[in-house]
Amino acid sequence: RLAREHRHPLVGGSEAEAALVREWLHFFNDLAQLLAILCSPNRGLFAKQPLAVRAAAVRAHRGLPAAAQAFAEARPSLRTLDDLLAKAEVGPFLLGSSCTLADVAGVCLLVDAFRFALPPAARDRYGATLRWLKACLDQAAFEPFGGTSCVECMPWAPDDEAAFKSRAAEAFAKLSKRTSLAPPPRKPGVEGRPTNGAALQDPWAAYTARAPTS
């Protein structure tokens, strides 16, 4: 609220940009539901553990059919997001040349999925998303995440990666609906996505509720 009242750049430099930031927050809030099973094994039991413990938990969890199913369900939305980020008419961040709360929300949501839960071949399909993550993580404000090195993929054994790919492809083929969440535009003046009115989660609070990354 304080940021909105004083027109802080994080929430957009104009009313139109502020509205767009809110749309992006709704989009990432909805996408979080799809990624929760992929990145939060045992219903989030390890969410507040140190980075090494979280990584080990996700590493064990990603071998289960539920993880491949979660990725299959998130694939259309991740692809739509990546296609939008690949468009070159705006700057490196979601709203252009300035980082906003929309970028903070996206990084908080996606960074663990890309470094822990997805094998290299899967995450490399989202090159524009990786470039955006690295552009954000180069900013001083994102220092708690550990810099761009934190989007380096955790190692996968070849057999594990092949098994995940096979399970994910099978799950994707069985989806009754291959629908994508609709991301907002990246600049004001374009009709945005409808929002469902769901309560927004505080992305930074959700991330920092975990134990320190050391």
Short mmCIF file of the C-alpha atoms (twelve columns), coordinates in Angstrom:
data_MODEL
# 
_entry.id   MODEL 
# 
loop_
_atom_site.group_PDB 
_atom_site.id 
_atom_site.type_symbol 
_atom_site.label_atom_id 
_atom_site.label_alt_id 
_atom_site.label_comp_id 
_atom_site.label_asym_id 
_atom_site.label_seq_id 
_atom_site.Cartn_x 
_atom_site.Cartn_y 
_atom_site.Cartn_z 
_atom_site.pdbx_PDB_model_num 
ATOM 1   C CA . ARG A 1   0.000   0.000   0.000   1 
ATOM 2   C CA . LEU A 2   2.802   2.437   0.900   1 
ATOM 3   C CA . ALA A 3   4.513   1.729   -2.431  1 
ATOM 4   C CA . ARG A 4   1.280   2.430   -4.313  1 
ATOM 5   C CA . GLU A 5   0.590   5.671   -2.446  1 
ATOM 6   C CA . HIS A 6   4.048   7.046   -3.172  1 
ATOM 7   C CA . ARG A 7   4.203   5.617   -6.707  1 
ATOM 8   C CA . HIS A 8   7.274   3.517   -6.035  1 
ATOM 9   C CA . PRO A 9   8.886   2.225   -9.268  1 
ATOM 10  C CA . LEU A 10  8.454   -1.330  -8.030  1 
ATOM 11  C CA . VAL A 11  4.706   -1.099  -8.546  1 
ATOM 12  C CA . GLY A 12  4.900   0.807   -11.843 1 
ATOM 13  C CA . GLY A 13  5.528   4.393   -12.787 1 
ATOM 14  C CA . SER A 14  1.938   5.109   -13.777 1 
ATOM 15  C CA . GLU A 15  -1.572  3.889   -13.047 1 
ATOM 16  C CA . ALA A 16  -1.491  1.837   -16.237 1 
ATOM 17  C CA . GLU A 17  1.791   0.167   -15.271 1 
ATOM 18  C CA . ALA A 18  0.549   -0.440  -11.723 1 
ATOM 19  C CA . ALA A 19  -2.499  -2.210  -13.127 1 
ATOM 20  C CA . LEU A 20  -0.227  -4.325  -15.302 1 
ATOM 21  C CA . VAL A 21  1.930   -5.258  -12.311 1 
ATOM 22  C CA . ARG A 22  -1.203  -6.447  -10.515 1 
ATOM 23  C CA . GLU A 23  -2.149  -8.568  -13.534 1 
ATOM 24  C CA . TRP A 24  1.282   -10.199 -13.501 1 
ATOM 25  C CA . LEU A 25  0.936   -10.908 -9.792  1 
ATOM 26  C CA . HIS A 26  -2.356  -12.691 -10.489 1 
ATOM 27  C CA . PHE A 27  -0.728  -14.684 -13.287 1 
ATOM 28  C CA . PHE A 28  2.166   -15.856 -11.100 1 
ATOM 29  C CA . ASN A 29  -0.235  -16.546 -8.241  1 
ATOM 30  C CA . ASP A 30  -2.173  -18.899 -10.537 1 
ATOM 31  C CA . LEU A 31  1.005   -20.463 -11.944 1 
ATOM 32  C CA . ALA A 32  2.188   -21.180 -8.403  1 
ATOM 33  C CA . GLN A 33  -0.676  -23.625 -8.040  1 
ATOM 34  C CA . LEU A 34  0.639   -25.618 -11.002 1 
ATOM 35  C CA . LEU A 35  4.239   -25.634 -9.767  1 
ATOM 36  C CA . ALA A 36  3.532   -26.349 -6.105  1 
ATOM 37  C CA . ILE A 37  3.599   -30.131 -6.508  1 
ATOM 38  C CA . LEU A 38  6.732   -29.965 -8.643  1 
ATOM 39  C CA . CYS A 39  8.768   -27.812 -6.223  1 
ATOM 40  C CA . SER A 40  7.224   -28.552 -2.821  1 
ATOM 41  C CA . PRO A 41  7.596   -32.241 -2.004  1 
ATOM 42  C CA . ASN A 42  5.683   -33.644 0.946   1 
ATOM 43  C CA . ARG A 43  3.213   -30.745 0.797   1 
ATOM 44  C CA . GLY A 44  5.877   -28.154 1.525   1 
ATOM 45  C CA . LEU A 45  7.437   -29.994 4.473   1 
ATOM 46  C CA . PHE A 46  10.936  -28.923 3.355   1 
ATOM 47  C CA . ALA A 47  10.061  -25.375 2.268   1 
ATOM 48  C CA . LYS A 48  11.701  -23.744 5.306   1 
ATOM 49  C CA . GLN A 49  14.801  -25.919 5.280   1 
ATOM 50  C CA . PRO A 50  18.253  -24.715 4.149   1 
ATOM 51  C CA . LEU A 51  18.986  -24.685 0.437   1 
ATOM 52  C CA . ALA A 52  20.944  -27.952 0.450   1 
ATOM 53  C CA . VAL A 53  18.113  -29.776 2.227   1 
ATOM 54  C CA . ARG A 54  15.478  -28.354 -0.138  1 
ATOM 55  C CA . ALA A 55  17.581  -29.384 -3.112  1 
ATOM 56  C CA . ALA A 56  17.956  -32.939 -1.808  1 
ATOM 57  C CA . ALA A 57  14.204  -33.189 -1.139  1 
ATOM 58  C CA . VAL A 58  13.287  -31.997 -4.632  1 
ATOM 59  C CA . ARG A 59  15.930  -34.289 -6.121  1 
ATOM 60  C CA . ALA A 60  14.249  -37.278 -4.492  1 
ATOM 61  C CA . HIS A 61  10.757  -36.037 -5.327  1 
ATOM 62  C CA . ARG A 62  11.449  -35.379 -9.008  1 
ATOM 63  C CA . GLY A 63  11.794  -39.098 -9.623  1 
ATOM 64  C CA . LEU A 64  8.145   -39.675 -8.711  1 
ATOM 65  C CA . PRO A 65  5.301   -39.764 -11.258 1 
ATOM 66  C CA . ALA A 66  3.621   -36.835 -9.453  1 
ATOM 67  C CA . ALA A 67  6.508   -34.524 -10.360 1 
ATOM 68  C CA . ALA A 68  6.354   -35.446 -14.041 1 
ATOM 69  C CA . GLN A 69  2.573   -34.973 -13.959 1 
ATOM 70  C CA . ALA A 70  2.972   -31.515 -12.415 1 
ATOM 71  C CA . PHE A 71  5.476   -30.503 -15.081 1 
ATOM 72  C CA . ALA A 72  3.193   -31.794 -17.821 1 
ATOM 73  C CA . GLU A 73  0.332   -29.663 -16.502 1 
ATOM 74  C CA . ALA A 74  2.557   -26.567 -16.226 1 
ATOM 75  C CA . ARG A 75  4.156   -26.983 -19.668 1 
ATOM 76  C CA . PRO A 76  1.569   -25.008 -21.681 1 
ATOM 77  C CA . SER A 77  1.758   -22.045 -19.315 1 
ATOM 78  C CA . LEU A 78  5.565   -22.110 -19.207 1 
ATOM 79  C CA . ARG A 79  5.633   -22.179 -23.017 1 
ATOM 80  C CA . THR A 80  3.214   -19.255 -23.295 1 
ATOM 81  C CA . LEU A 81  5.275   -17.256 -20.801 1 
ATOM 82  C CA . ASP A 82  8.496   -18.036 -22.664 1 
ATOM 83  C CA . ASP A 83  7.006   -17.018 -26.019 1 
ATOM 84  C CA . LEU A 84  5.894   -13.706 -24.528 1 
ATOM 85  C CA . LEU A 85  9.309   -13.061 -22.970 1 
ATOM 86  C CA . ALA A 86  10.957  -13.783 -26.329 1 
ATOM 87  C CA . LYS A 87  9.271   -10.783 -27.911 1 
ATOM 88  C CA . ALA A 88  11.789  -8.008  -28.321 1 
ATOM 89  C CA . GLU A 89  9.587   -4.916  -28.293 1 
ATOM 90  C CA . VAL A 90  10.261  -4.216  -24.616 1 
ATOM 91  C CA . GLY A 91  13.271  -4.385  -22.314 1 
ATOM 92  C CA . PRO A 92  14.712  -7.281  -20.340 1 
ATOM 93  C CA . PHE A 93  12.123  -7.075  -17.554 1 
ATOM 94  C CA . LEU A 94  8.424   -7.838  -17.650 1 
ATOM 95  C CA . LEU A 95  7.391   -4.207  -18.036 1 
ATOM 96  C CA . GLY A 96  10.419  -2.991  -19.961 1 
ATOM 97  C CA . SER A 97  13.665  -1.471  -18.774 1 
ATOM 98  C CA . SER A 98  12.801  -1.303  -15.048 1 
ATOM 99  C CA . CYS A 99  12.437  -4.173  -12.612 1 
ATOM 100 C CA . THR A 100 9.100   -4.229  -10.805 1 
ATOM 101 C CA . LEU A 101 7.264   -6.307  -8.238  1 
ATOM 102 C CA . ALA A 102 6.050   -8.444  -11.136 1 
ATOM 103 C CA . ASP A 103 9.639   -9.570  -11.748 1 
ATOM 104 C CA . VAL A 104 10.159  -10.228 -8.033  1 
ATOM 105 C CA . ALA A 105 7.065   -12.439 -7.974  1 
ATOM 106 C CA . GLY A 106 8.179   -14.350 -11.049 1 
ATOM 107 C CA . VAL A 107 11.692  -14.983 -9.791  1 
ATOM 108 C CA . CYS A 108 10.439  -16.112 -6.369  1 
ATOM 109 C CA . LEU A 109 8.160   -18.604 -8.089  1 
ATOM 110 C CA . LEU A 110 10.341  -19.957 -10.875 1 
ATOM 111 C CA . VAL A 111 13.900  -20.003 -9.562  1 
ATOM 112 C CA . ASP A 112 13.568  -23.263 -7.599  1 
ATOM 113 C CA . ALA A 113 11.719  -24.968 -10.432 1 
ATOM 114 C CA . PHE A 114 14.507  -24.154 -12.853 1 
ATOM 115 C CA . ARG A 115 17.466  -24.957 -10.616 1 
ATOM 116 C CA . PHE A 116 16.127  -28.015 -8.757  1 
ATOM 117 C CA . ALA A 117 13.114  -29.607 -10.402 1 
ATOM 118 C CA . LEU A 118 13.726  -29.554 -14.146 1 
ATOM 119 C CA . PRO A 119 16.415  -31.488 -16.010 1 
ATOM 120 C CA . PRO A 120 18.707  -29.506 -18.339 1 
ATOM 121 C CA . ALA A 121 16.939  -30.577 -21.525 1 
ATOM 122 C CA . ALA A 122 13.560  -29.481 -20.153 1 
ATOM 123 C CA . ARG A 123 14.586  -26.117 -18.786 1 
ATOM 124 C CA . ASP A 124 16.688  -25.254 -21.843 1 
ATOM 125 C CA . ARG A 125 13.459  -25.259 -23.878 1 
ATOM 126 C CA . TYR A 126 12.626  -21.986 -22.108 1 
ATOM 127 C CA . GLY A 127 15.566  -19.881 -23.222 1 
ATOM 128 C CA . ALA A 128 13.761  -16.546 -22.981 1 
ATOM 129 C CA . THR A 129 12.677  -17.333 -19.440 1 
ATOM 130 C CA . LEU A 130 16.245  -18.203 -18.485 1 
ATOM 131 C CA . ARG A 131 17.517  -14.914 -19.969 1 
ATOM 132 C CA . TRP A 132 14.873  -12.989 -18.026 1 
ATOM 133 C CA . LEU A 133 15.753  -14.806 -14.789 1 
ATOM 134 C CA . LYS A 134 19.428  -14.002 -15.261 1 
ATOM 135 C CA . ALA A 135 18.653  -10.350 -16.052 1 
ATOM 136 C CA . CYS A 136 16.737  -10.121 -12.784 1 
ATOM 137 C CA . LEU A 137 19.323  -11.980 -10.731 1 
ATOM 138 C CA . ASP A 138 22.028  -9.616  -11.984 1 
ATOM 139 C CA . GLN A 139 20.295  -6.833  -10.042 1 
ATOM 140 C CA . ALA A 140 21.535  -6.000  -6.556  1 
ATOM 141 C CA . ALA A 141 18.012  -6.359  -5.151  1 
ATOM 142 C CA . PHE A 142 18.121  -10.074 -5.945  1 
ATOM 143 C CA . GLU A 143 21.375  -10.708 -4.078  1 
ATOM 144 C CA . PRO A 144 19.649  -12.937 -1.464  1 
ATOM 145 C CA . PHE A 145 19.032  -15.464 -4.239  1 
ATOM 146 C CA . GLY A 146 22.764  -15.897 -4.802  1 
ATOM 147 C CA . GLY A 147 23.187  -14.258 -8.203  1 
ATOM 148 C CA . THR A 148 22.917  -15.804 -11.637 1 
ATOM 149 C CA . SER A 149 24.668  -18.975 -10.484 1 
ATOM 150 C CA . CYS A 150 21.454  -19.995 -8.732  1 
ATOM 151 C CA . VAL A 151 19.800  -20.752 -12.061 1 
ATOM 152 C CA . GLU A 152 22.465  -23.288 -12.916 1 
ATOM 153 C CA . CYS A 153 20.722  -26.631 -13.200 1 
ATOM 154 C CA . MET A 154 21.378  -29.253 -10.555 1 
ATOM 155 C CA . PRO A 155 23.112  -32.288 -12.074 1 
ATOM 156 C CA . TRP A 156 20.964  -35.142 -13.307 1 
ATOM 157 C CA . ALA A 157 22.088  -38.658 -14.023 1 
ATOM 158 C CA . PRO A 158 21.358  -39.525 -17.687 1 
ATOM 159 C CA . ASP A 159 19.030  -42.373 -16.703 1 
ATOM 160 C CA . ASP A 160 17.088  -40.120 -14.308 1 
ATOM 161 C CA . GLU A 161 16.688  -37.436 -16.953 1 
ATOM 162 C CA . ALA A 162 15.523  -39.952 -19.553 1 
ATOM 163 C CA . ALA A 163 12.999  -41.421 -17.099 1 
ATOM 164 C CA . PHE A 164 11.640  -37.963 -16.218 1 
ATOM 165 C CA . LYS A 165 11.315  -37.060 -19.887 1 
ATOM 166 C CA . SER A 166 9.434   -40.291 -20.604 1 
ATOM 167 C CA . ARG A 167 7.055   -39.880 -17.653 1 
ATOM 168 C CA . ALA A 168 6.411   -36.216 -18.466 1 
ATOM 169 C CA . ALA A 169 5.700   -36.993 -22.128 1 
ATOM 170 C CA . GLU A 170 3.304   -39.778 -21.147 1 
ATOM 171 C CA . ALA A 171 1.517   -37.520 -18.647 1 
ATOM 172 C CA . PHE A 172 1.281   -34.712 -21.189 1 
ATOM 173 C CA . ALA A 173 -0.214  -37.052 -23.786 1 
ATOM 174 C CA . LYS A 174 -2.925  -38.082 -21.312 1 
ATOM 175 C CA . LEU A 175 -3.964  -34.559 -20.315 1 
ATOM 176 C CA . SER A 176 -7.636  -34.030 -20.998 1 
ATOM 177 C CA . LYS A 177 -7.053  -30.291 -21.400 1 
ATOM 178 C CA . ARG A 178 -3.803  -28.705 -22.520 1 
ATOM 179 C CA . THR A 179 -4.729  -25.197 -21.529 1 
ATOM 180 C CA . SER A 180 -2.354  -22.379 -20.694 1 
ATOM 181 C CA . LEU A 181 -2.784  -19.629 -18.190 1 
ATOM 182 C CA . ALA A 182 -2.978  -16.320 -20.055 1 
ATOM 183 C CA . PRO A 183 -0.111  -14.015 -19.107 1 
ATOM 184 C CA . PRO A 184 -0.662  -10.251 -19.222 1 
ATOM 185 C CA . PRO A 185 0.846   -8.041  -21.926 1 
ATOM 186 C CA . ARG A 186 4.265   -6.525  -21.293 1 
ATOM 187 C CA . LYS A 187 3.249   -2.929  -21.847 1 
ATOM 188 C CA . PRO A 188 0.234   -0.791  -20.943 1 
ATOM 189 C CA . GLY A 189 -2.516  -0.142  -23.434 1 
ATOM 190 C CA . VAL A 190 -3.022  -3.792  -24.364 1 
ATOM 191 C CA . GLU A 191 -6.021  -5.668  -23.051 1 
ATOM 192 C CA . GLY A 192 -4.931  -7.840  -20.196 1 
ATOM 193 C CA . ARG A 193 -6.000  -11.228 -18.954 1 
ATOM 194 C CA . PRO A 194 -9.085  -11.692 -16.796 1 
ATOM 195 C CA . THR A 195 -8.362  -12.283 -13.117 1 
ATOM 196 C CA . ASN A 196 -10.329 -14.635 -10.941 1 
ATOM 197 C CA . GLY A 197 -10.257 -12.420 -7.890  1 
ATOM 198 C CA . ALA A 198 -8.209  -14.896 -5.869  1 
ATOM 199 C CA . ALA A 199 -6.275  -13.469 -2.983  1 
ATOM 200 C CA . LEU A 200 -2.696  -12.688 -3.931  1 
ATOM 201 C CA . GLN A 201 0.186   -14.198 -2.015  1 
ATOM 202 C CA . ASP A 202 3.158   -12.037 -1.052  1 
ATOM 203 C CA . PRO A 203 5.906   -13.578 -3.261  1 
ATOM 204 C CA . TRP A 204 8.864   -12.219 -1.309  1 
ATOM 205 C CA . ALA A 205 7.393   -13.231 2.035   1 
ATOM 206 C CA . ALA A 206 6.744   -16.717 0.698   1 
ATOM 207 C CA . TYR A 207 10.337  -17.060 -0.456  1 
ATOM 208 C CA . THR A 208 12.029  -15.529 2.590   1 
ATOM 209 C CA . ALA A 209 9.892   -17.639 4.928   1 
ATOM 210 C CA . ARG A 210 12.287  -20.403 4.018   1 
ATOM 211 C CA . ALA A 211 15.531  -20.785 5.911   1 
ATOM 212 C CA . PRO A 212 18.605  -18.880 4.659   1 
ATOM 213 C CA . THR A 213 20.077  -20.274 1.470   1 
ATOM 214 C CA . SER A 214 23.463  -21.013 3.045   1 
# 
